[in-house]
Tab-separated table of C-alpha atoms and ligand atoms in Angstrom:
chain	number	residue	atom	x	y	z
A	1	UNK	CA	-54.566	-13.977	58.748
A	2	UNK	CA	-51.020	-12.091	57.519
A	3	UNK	CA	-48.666	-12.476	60.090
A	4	UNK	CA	-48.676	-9.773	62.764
A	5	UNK	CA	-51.947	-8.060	61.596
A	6	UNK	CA	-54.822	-7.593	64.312
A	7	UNK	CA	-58.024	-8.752	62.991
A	8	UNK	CA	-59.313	-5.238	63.482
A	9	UNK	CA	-57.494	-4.223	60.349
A	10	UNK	CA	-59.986	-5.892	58.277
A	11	UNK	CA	-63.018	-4.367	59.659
A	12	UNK	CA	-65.194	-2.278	59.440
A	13	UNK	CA	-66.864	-4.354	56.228
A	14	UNK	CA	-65.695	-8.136	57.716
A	15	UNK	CA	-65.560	-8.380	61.122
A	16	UNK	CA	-67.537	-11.478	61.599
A	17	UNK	CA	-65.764	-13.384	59.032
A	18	UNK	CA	-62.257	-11.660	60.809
A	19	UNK	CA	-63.614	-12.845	64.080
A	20	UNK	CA	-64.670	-16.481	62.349
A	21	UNK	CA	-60.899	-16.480	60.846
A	22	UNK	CA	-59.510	-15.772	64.549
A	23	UNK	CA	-61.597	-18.552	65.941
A	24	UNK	CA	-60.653	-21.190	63.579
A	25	UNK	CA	-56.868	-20.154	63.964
A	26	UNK	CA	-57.097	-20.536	67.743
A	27	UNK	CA	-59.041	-23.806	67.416
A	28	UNK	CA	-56.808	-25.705	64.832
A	29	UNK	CA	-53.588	-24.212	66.471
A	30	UNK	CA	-54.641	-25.571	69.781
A	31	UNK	CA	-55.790	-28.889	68.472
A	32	UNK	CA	-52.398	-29.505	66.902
A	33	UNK	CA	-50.561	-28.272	70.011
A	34	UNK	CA	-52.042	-30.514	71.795
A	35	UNK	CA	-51.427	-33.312	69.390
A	36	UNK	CA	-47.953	-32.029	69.428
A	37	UNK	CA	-47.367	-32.422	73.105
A	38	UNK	CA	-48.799	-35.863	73.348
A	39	UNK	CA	-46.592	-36.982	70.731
A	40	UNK	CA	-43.805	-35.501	73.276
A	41	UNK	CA	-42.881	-32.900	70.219
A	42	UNK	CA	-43.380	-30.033	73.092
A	43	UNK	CA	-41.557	-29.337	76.128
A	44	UNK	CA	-43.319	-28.245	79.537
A	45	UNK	CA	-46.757	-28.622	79.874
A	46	UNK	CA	-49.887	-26.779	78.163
A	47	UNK	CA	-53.185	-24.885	78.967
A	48	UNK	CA	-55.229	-25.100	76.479
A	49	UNK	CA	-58.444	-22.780	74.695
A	50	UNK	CA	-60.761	-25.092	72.872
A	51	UNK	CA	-64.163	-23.857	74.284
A	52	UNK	CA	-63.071	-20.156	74.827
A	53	UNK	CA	-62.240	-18.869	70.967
A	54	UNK	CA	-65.069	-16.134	70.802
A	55	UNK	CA	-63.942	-14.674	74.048
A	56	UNK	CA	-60.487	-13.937	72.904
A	57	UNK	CA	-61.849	-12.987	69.202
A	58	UNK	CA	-64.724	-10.877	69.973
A	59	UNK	CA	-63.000	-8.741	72.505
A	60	UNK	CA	-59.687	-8.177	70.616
A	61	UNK	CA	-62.093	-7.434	67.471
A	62	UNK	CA	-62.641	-4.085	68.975
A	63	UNK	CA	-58.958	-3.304	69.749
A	64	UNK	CA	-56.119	-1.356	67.603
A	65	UNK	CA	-52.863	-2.449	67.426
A	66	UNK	CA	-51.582	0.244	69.886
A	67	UNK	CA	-54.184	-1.428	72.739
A	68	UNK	CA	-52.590	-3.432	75.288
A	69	UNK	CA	-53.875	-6.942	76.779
A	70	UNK	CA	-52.532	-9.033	78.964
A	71	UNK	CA	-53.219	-12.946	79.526
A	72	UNK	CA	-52.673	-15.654	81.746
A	73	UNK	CA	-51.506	-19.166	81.984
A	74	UNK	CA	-53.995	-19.780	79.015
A	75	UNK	CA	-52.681	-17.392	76.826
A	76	UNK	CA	-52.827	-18.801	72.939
A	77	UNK	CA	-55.922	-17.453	72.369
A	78	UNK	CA	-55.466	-14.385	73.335
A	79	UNK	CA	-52.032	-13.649	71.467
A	80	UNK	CA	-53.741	-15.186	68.174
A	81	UNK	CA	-56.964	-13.226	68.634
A	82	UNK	CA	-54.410	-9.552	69.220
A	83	UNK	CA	-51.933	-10.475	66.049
A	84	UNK	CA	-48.740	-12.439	67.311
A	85	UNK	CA	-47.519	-14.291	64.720
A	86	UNK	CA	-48.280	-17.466	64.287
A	87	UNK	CA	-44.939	-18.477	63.876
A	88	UNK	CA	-43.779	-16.828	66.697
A	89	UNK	CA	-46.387	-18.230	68.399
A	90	UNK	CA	-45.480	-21.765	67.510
A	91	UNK	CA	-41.743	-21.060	67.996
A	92	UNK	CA	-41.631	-20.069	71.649
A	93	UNK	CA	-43.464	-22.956	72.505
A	94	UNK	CA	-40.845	-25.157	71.171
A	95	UNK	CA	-38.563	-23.054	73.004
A	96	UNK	CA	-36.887	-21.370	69.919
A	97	UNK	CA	-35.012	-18.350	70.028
A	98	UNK	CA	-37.468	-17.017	66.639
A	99	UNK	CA	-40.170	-17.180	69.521
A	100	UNK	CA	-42.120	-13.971	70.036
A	101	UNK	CA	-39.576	-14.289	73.359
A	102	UNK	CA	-36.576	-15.302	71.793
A	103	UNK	CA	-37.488	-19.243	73.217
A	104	UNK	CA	-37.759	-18.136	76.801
A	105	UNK	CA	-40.910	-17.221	77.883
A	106	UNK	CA	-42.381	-20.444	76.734
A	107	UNK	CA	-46.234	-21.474	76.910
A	108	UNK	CA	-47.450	-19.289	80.122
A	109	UNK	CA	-45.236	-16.167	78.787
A	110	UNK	CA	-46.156	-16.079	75.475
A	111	UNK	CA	-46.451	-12.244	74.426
A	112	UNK	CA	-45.184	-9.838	71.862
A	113	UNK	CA	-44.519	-5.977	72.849
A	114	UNK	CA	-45.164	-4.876	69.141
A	115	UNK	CA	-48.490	-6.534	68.771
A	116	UNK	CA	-49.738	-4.877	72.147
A	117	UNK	CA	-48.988	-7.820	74.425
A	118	UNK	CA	-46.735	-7.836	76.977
A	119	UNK	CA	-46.327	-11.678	78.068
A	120	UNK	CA	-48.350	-13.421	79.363
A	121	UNK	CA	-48.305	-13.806	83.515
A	122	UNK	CA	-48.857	-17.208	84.934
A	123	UNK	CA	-49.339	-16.174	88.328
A	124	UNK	CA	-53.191	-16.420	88.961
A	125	UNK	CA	-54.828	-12.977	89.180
A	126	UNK	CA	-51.091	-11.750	88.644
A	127	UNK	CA	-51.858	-9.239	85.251
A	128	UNK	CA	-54.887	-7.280	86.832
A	129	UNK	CA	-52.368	-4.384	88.420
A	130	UNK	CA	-50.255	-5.132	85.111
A	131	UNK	CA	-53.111	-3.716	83.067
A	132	UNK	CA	-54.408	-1.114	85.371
A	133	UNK	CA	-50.585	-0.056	85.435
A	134	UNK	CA	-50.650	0.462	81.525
A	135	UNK	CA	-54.335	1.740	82.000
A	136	UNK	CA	-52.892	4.846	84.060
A	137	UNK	CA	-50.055	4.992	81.644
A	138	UNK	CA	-52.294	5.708	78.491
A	139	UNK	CA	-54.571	8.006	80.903
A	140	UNK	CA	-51.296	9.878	82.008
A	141	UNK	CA	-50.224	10.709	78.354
A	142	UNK	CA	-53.518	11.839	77.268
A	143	UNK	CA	-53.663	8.718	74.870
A	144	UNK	CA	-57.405	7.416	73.979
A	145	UNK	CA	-55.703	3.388	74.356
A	146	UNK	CA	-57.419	0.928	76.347
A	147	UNK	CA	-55.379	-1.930	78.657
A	148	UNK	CA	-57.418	-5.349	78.319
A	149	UNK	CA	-56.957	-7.578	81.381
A	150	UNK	CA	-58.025	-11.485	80.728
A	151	UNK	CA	-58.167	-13.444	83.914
A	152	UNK	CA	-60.591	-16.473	84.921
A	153	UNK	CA	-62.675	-17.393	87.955
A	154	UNK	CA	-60.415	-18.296	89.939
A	155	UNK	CA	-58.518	-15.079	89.622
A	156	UNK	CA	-61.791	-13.135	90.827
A	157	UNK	CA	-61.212	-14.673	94.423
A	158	UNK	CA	-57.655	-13.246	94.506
A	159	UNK	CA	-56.748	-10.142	96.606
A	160	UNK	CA	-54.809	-8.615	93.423
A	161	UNK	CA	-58.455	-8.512	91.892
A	162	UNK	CA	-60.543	-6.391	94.145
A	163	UNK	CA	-57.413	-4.097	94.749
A	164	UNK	CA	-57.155	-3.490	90.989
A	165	UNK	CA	-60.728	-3.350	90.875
A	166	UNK	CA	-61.279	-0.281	93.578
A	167	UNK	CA	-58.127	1.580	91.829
A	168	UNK	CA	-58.979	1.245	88.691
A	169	UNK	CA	-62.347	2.546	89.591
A	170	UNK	CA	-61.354	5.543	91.948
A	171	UNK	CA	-59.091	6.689	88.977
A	172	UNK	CA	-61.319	6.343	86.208
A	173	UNK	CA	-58.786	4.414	84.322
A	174	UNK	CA	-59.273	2.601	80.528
A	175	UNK	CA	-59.225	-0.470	81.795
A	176	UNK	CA	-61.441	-3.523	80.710
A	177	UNK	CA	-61.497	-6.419	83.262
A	178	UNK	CA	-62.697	-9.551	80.839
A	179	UNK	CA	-63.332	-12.588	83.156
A	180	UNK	CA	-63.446	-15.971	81.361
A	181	UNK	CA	-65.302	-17.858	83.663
A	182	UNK	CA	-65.412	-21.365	82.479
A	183	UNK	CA	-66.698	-22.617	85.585
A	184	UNK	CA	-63.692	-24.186	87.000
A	185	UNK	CA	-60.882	-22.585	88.487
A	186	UNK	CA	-58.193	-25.802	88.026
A	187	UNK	CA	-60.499	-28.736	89.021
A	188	UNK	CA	-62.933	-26.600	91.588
A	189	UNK	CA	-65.945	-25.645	90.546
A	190	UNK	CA	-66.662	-22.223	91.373
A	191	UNK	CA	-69.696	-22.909	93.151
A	192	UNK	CA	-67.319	-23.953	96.003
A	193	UNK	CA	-65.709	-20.960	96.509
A	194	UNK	CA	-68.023	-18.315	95.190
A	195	UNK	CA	-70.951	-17.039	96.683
A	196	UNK	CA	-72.779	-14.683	94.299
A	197	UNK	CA	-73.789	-15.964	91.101
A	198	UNK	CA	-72.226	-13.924	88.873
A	199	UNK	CA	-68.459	-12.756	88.979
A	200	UNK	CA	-69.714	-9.177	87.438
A	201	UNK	CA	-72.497	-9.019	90.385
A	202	UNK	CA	-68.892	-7.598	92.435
A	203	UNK	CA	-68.877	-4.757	89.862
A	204	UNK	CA	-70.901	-2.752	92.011
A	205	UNK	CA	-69.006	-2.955	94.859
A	206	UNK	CA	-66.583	-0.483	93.193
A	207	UNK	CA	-68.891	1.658	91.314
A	208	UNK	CA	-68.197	0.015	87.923
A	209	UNK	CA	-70.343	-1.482	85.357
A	210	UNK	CA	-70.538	-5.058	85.623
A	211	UNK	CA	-71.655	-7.064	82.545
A	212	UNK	CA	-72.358	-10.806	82.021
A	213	UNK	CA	-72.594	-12.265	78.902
A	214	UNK	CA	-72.611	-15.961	76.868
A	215	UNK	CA	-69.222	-16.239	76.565
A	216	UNK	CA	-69.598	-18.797	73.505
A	217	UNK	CA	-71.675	-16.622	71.681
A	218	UNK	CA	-68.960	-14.126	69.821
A	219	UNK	CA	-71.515	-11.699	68.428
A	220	UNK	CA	-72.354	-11.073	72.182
A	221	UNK	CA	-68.587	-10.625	73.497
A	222	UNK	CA	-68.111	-8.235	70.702
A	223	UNK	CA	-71.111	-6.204	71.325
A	224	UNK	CA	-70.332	-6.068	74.988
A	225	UNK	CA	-66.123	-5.687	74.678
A	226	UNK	CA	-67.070	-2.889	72.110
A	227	UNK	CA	-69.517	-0.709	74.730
A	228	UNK	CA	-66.841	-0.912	76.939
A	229	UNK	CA	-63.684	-0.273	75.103
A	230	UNK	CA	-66.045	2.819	73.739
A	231	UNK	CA	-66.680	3.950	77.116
A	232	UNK	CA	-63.073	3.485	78.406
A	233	UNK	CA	-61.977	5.461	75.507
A	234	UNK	CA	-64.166	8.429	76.102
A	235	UNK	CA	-63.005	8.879	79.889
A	236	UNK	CA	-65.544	6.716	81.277
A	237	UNK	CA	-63.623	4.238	83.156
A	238	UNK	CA	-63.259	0.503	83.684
A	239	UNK	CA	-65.872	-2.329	82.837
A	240	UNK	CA	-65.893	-5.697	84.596
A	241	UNK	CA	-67.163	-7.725	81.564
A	242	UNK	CA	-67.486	-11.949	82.482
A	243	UNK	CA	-68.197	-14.179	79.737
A	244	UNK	CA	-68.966	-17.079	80.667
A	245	UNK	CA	-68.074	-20.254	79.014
A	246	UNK	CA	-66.173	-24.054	79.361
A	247	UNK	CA	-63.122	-25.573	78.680
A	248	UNK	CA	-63.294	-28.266	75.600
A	249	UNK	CA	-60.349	-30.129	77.051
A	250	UNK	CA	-58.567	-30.613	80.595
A	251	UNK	CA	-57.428	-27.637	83.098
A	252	UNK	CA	-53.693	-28.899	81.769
A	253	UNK	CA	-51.486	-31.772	80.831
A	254	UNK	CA	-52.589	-35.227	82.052
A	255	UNK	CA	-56.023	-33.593	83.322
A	256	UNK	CA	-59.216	-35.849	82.004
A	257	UNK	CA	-61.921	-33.536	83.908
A	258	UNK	CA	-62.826	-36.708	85.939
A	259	UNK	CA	-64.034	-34.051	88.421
A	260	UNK	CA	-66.779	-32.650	85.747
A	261	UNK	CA	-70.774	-33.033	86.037
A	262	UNK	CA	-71.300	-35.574	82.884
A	263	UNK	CA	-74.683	-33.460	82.408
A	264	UNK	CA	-72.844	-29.897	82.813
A	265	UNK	CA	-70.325	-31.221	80.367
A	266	UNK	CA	-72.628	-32.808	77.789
A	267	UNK	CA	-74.660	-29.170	77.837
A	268	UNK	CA	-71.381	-26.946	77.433
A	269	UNK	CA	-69.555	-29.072	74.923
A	270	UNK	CA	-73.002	-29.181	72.813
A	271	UNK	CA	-72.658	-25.211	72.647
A	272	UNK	CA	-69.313	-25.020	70.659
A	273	UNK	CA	-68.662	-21.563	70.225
A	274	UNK	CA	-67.212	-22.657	66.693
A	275	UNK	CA	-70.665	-24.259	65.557
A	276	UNK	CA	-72.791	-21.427	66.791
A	277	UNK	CA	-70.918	-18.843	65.152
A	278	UNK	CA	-70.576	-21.161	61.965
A	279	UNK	CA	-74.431	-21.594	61.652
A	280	UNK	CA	-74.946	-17.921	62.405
A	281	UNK	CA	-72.587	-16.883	59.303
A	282	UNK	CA	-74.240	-19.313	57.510
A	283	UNK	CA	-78.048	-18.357	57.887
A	284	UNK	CA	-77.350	-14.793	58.044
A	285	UNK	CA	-76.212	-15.231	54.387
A	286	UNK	CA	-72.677	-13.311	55.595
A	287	UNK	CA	-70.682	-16.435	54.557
A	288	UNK	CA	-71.271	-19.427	52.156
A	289	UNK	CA	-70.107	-22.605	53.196
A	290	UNK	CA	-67.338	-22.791	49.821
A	291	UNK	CA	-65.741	-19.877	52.037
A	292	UNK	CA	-65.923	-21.650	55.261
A	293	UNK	CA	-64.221	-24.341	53.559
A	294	UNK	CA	-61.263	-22.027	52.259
A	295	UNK	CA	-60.836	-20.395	55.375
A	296	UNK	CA	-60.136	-24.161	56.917
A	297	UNK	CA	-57.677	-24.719	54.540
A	298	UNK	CA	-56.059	-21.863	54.978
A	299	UNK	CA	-55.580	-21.784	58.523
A	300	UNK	CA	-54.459	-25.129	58.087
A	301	UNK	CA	-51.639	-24.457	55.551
A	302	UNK	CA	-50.579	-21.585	57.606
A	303	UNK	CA	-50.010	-23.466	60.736
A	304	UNK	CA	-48.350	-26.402	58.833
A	305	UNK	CA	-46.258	-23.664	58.123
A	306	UNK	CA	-45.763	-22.088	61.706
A	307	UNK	CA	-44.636	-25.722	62.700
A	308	UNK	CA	-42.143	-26.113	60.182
A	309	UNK	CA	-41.069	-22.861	60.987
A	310	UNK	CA	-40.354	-23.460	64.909
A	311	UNK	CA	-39.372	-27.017	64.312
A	312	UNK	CA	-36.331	-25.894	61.858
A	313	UNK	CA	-35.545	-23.177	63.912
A	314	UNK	CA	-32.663	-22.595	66.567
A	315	UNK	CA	-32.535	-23.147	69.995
A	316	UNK	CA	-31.322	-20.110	71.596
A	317	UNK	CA	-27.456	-19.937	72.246
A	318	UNK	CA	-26.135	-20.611	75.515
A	319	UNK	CA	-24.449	-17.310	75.724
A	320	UNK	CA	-28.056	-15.841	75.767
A	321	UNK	CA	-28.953	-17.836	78.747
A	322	UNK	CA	-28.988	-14.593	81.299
A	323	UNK	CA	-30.158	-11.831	78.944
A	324	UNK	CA	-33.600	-10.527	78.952
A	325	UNK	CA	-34.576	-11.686	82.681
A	326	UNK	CA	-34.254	-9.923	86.093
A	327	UNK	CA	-35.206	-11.098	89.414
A	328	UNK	CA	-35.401	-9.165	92.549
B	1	TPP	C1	-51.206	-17.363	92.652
B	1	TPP	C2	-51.305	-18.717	92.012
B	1	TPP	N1	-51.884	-19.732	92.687
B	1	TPP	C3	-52.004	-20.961	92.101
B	1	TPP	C4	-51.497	-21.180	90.845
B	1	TPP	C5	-51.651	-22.560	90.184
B	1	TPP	N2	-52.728	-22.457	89.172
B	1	TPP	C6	-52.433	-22.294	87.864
B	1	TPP	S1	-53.815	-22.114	86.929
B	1	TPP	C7	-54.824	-22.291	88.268
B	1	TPP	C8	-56.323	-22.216	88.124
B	1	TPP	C9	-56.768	-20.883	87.643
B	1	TPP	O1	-58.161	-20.867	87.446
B	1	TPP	P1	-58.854	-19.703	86.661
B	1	TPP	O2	-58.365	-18.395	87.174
B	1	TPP	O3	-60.320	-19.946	86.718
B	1	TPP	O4	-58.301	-19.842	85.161
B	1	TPP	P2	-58.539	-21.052	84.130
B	1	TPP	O5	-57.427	-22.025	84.369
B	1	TPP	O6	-59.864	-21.637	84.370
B	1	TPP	O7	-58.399	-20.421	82.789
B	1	TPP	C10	-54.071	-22.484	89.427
B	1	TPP	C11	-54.653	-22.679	90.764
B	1	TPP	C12	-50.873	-20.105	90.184
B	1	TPP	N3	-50.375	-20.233	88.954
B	1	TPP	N4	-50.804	-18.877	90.769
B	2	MG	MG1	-61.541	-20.921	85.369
């Protein structure tokens, strides 16, 4: 994908194959990241998406440029799937001052203003009020934008949640709450500190719909994210929509998922969100295999590229050290 363009610019005719592209892009970004940081290439630590790509594809799919999400700890996906540039992308995590934050927002603040994505905040459950905030901006100008708030499980159990949830909801405002819930919240599974089954079964208890869907399956996160960003549009308020799906790889650095169910994994990693979507293109005769293979090499040239990039860029100058940050 060009640098900086939302996948939405390509549809209406090929949004799947957009939303394919996406996925691949977060996929192979992530798997060299993470090659990258073992390798000690990276500073900090990482979160990484493998397992989650149709979540962050097939909700952004429905999205313009001038829509706003914000993202979490986790946030690659997100700011591939909403058009950061790649080399931006790649640059801030190598702390560069070409980083979509000029080298200081690093992994868990990864974000770019002009692509519609403020960055990213780390603190669990900490960018629901942040996105019912811009909701009630765009509702307060009369503008027909929606605010896009990713969060996980562990979020849900927050206070910041069910406050954002009630306001949101007593204000009517464009607002779609997308929980990834990939089961784990760090290493605890959210059976331990969860009592309903579903995080969108709380939905109801502020008068919102609540919608639960397979969170590896894109064509269902699309179709869902759409009915929502529709309704949010026309006036009809905020959506709680979960997806539910599983991490590929650890919570973070270091973390071998020792704490996993060997059967729960085995099932989840068997239902790669890549592979499903992949065979669906495939038998529904919307992509041939020579054009998955292009697409592959494509990504792959452009990321070589977005590494290069960040890797022969500049750290940013001491002078800058105190510019761009507050603190109260
Ligand atoms: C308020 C707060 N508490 C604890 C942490 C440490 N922490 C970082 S990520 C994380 C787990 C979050 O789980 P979830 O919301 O399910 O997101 P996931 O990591 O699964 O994407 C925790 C506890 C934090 N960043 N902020
Ligand atoms: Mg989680």
């Amino acid at each position: 994908m060009p640098e900086n363009k939302n996948i939405i610019d390509t549809l209406p005719g090929d949004a799947a194959k957009a939303m394919y592209r996406a996925m691949v892009t977060i996929r192979q970004f992530e798997d060299t990241v993470y090659y990258m940081f073992l390798e000690g290439k990276l500073p900090g630590t990482v979160h990484l998406y493998q397992g989650q790509e149709a979540v962050a594809a097939g909700v952004c799919a429905n999205l313009r440029k001038e829509d706003v999400i914000f993202s979490t700890h986790r946030a690659d996906g997100h700011a591939i799937a909403k058009g950061v540039s790649l080399n931006a992308c790649m640059a801030e995590l190598f702390g560069r001052v070409t980083g979509c934050c000029k080298g200081k927002g690093g992994a868990m603040h990864l974000g770019d203003i002009d692509a519609g994505m403020p960055p990213a905040v780390a603190i669990v459950g900490g960018g629901l009020p942040m996105a019912a905030g811009c909701g009630l901006a765009f509702k307060y100008r009369k503008q027909d934008n929606v605010s896009i708030a990713f969060f996980g499980d562990g979020a849900a159990n927050e206070g910041a949640f069910h406050e954002t949830l009630n306001m949101a909801a007593v204000w009517k405002l464009p607002v779609i709450f997308v929980c990834e819930n990939n089961l784990y919240g760090a290493s605890t599974h959210v059976s331990k500190v969860m009592k309903v089954e579903n995080v969108a079964d709380r939905a109801s208890a502020y008068g919102i719909p609540g919608v639960t869907v397979d969170g590896n399956n894109v064509f269902e996160v699309y179709r869902a994210a759409g009915e929502a960003v529709q309704r949010a549009r026309m006036g009809g308020g905020p959506t709680l929509l979960e997806c539910k799906t599983y991490r590929r790889g650890g919570h973070s650095r270091g973390d071998s998922n020792l704490y996993r169910d060997k059967k729960e994994e085995a099932e989840w990693l068997a239902k790669d969100p890549l592979v499903l979507v992949r065979e669906k293109l495939v038998t529904g005769g919307i992509i041939t295999e020579e054009e998955i293979k292009n697409i592959e090499e494509q990504v792959k040239a452009e990321i070589e590229k977005a590494v290069k990039f960040a890797e022969e860029s500049p750290f940013p100058a001491k002078e800058e050290i105190f510019k761009d940050f507050w603190a109260d």
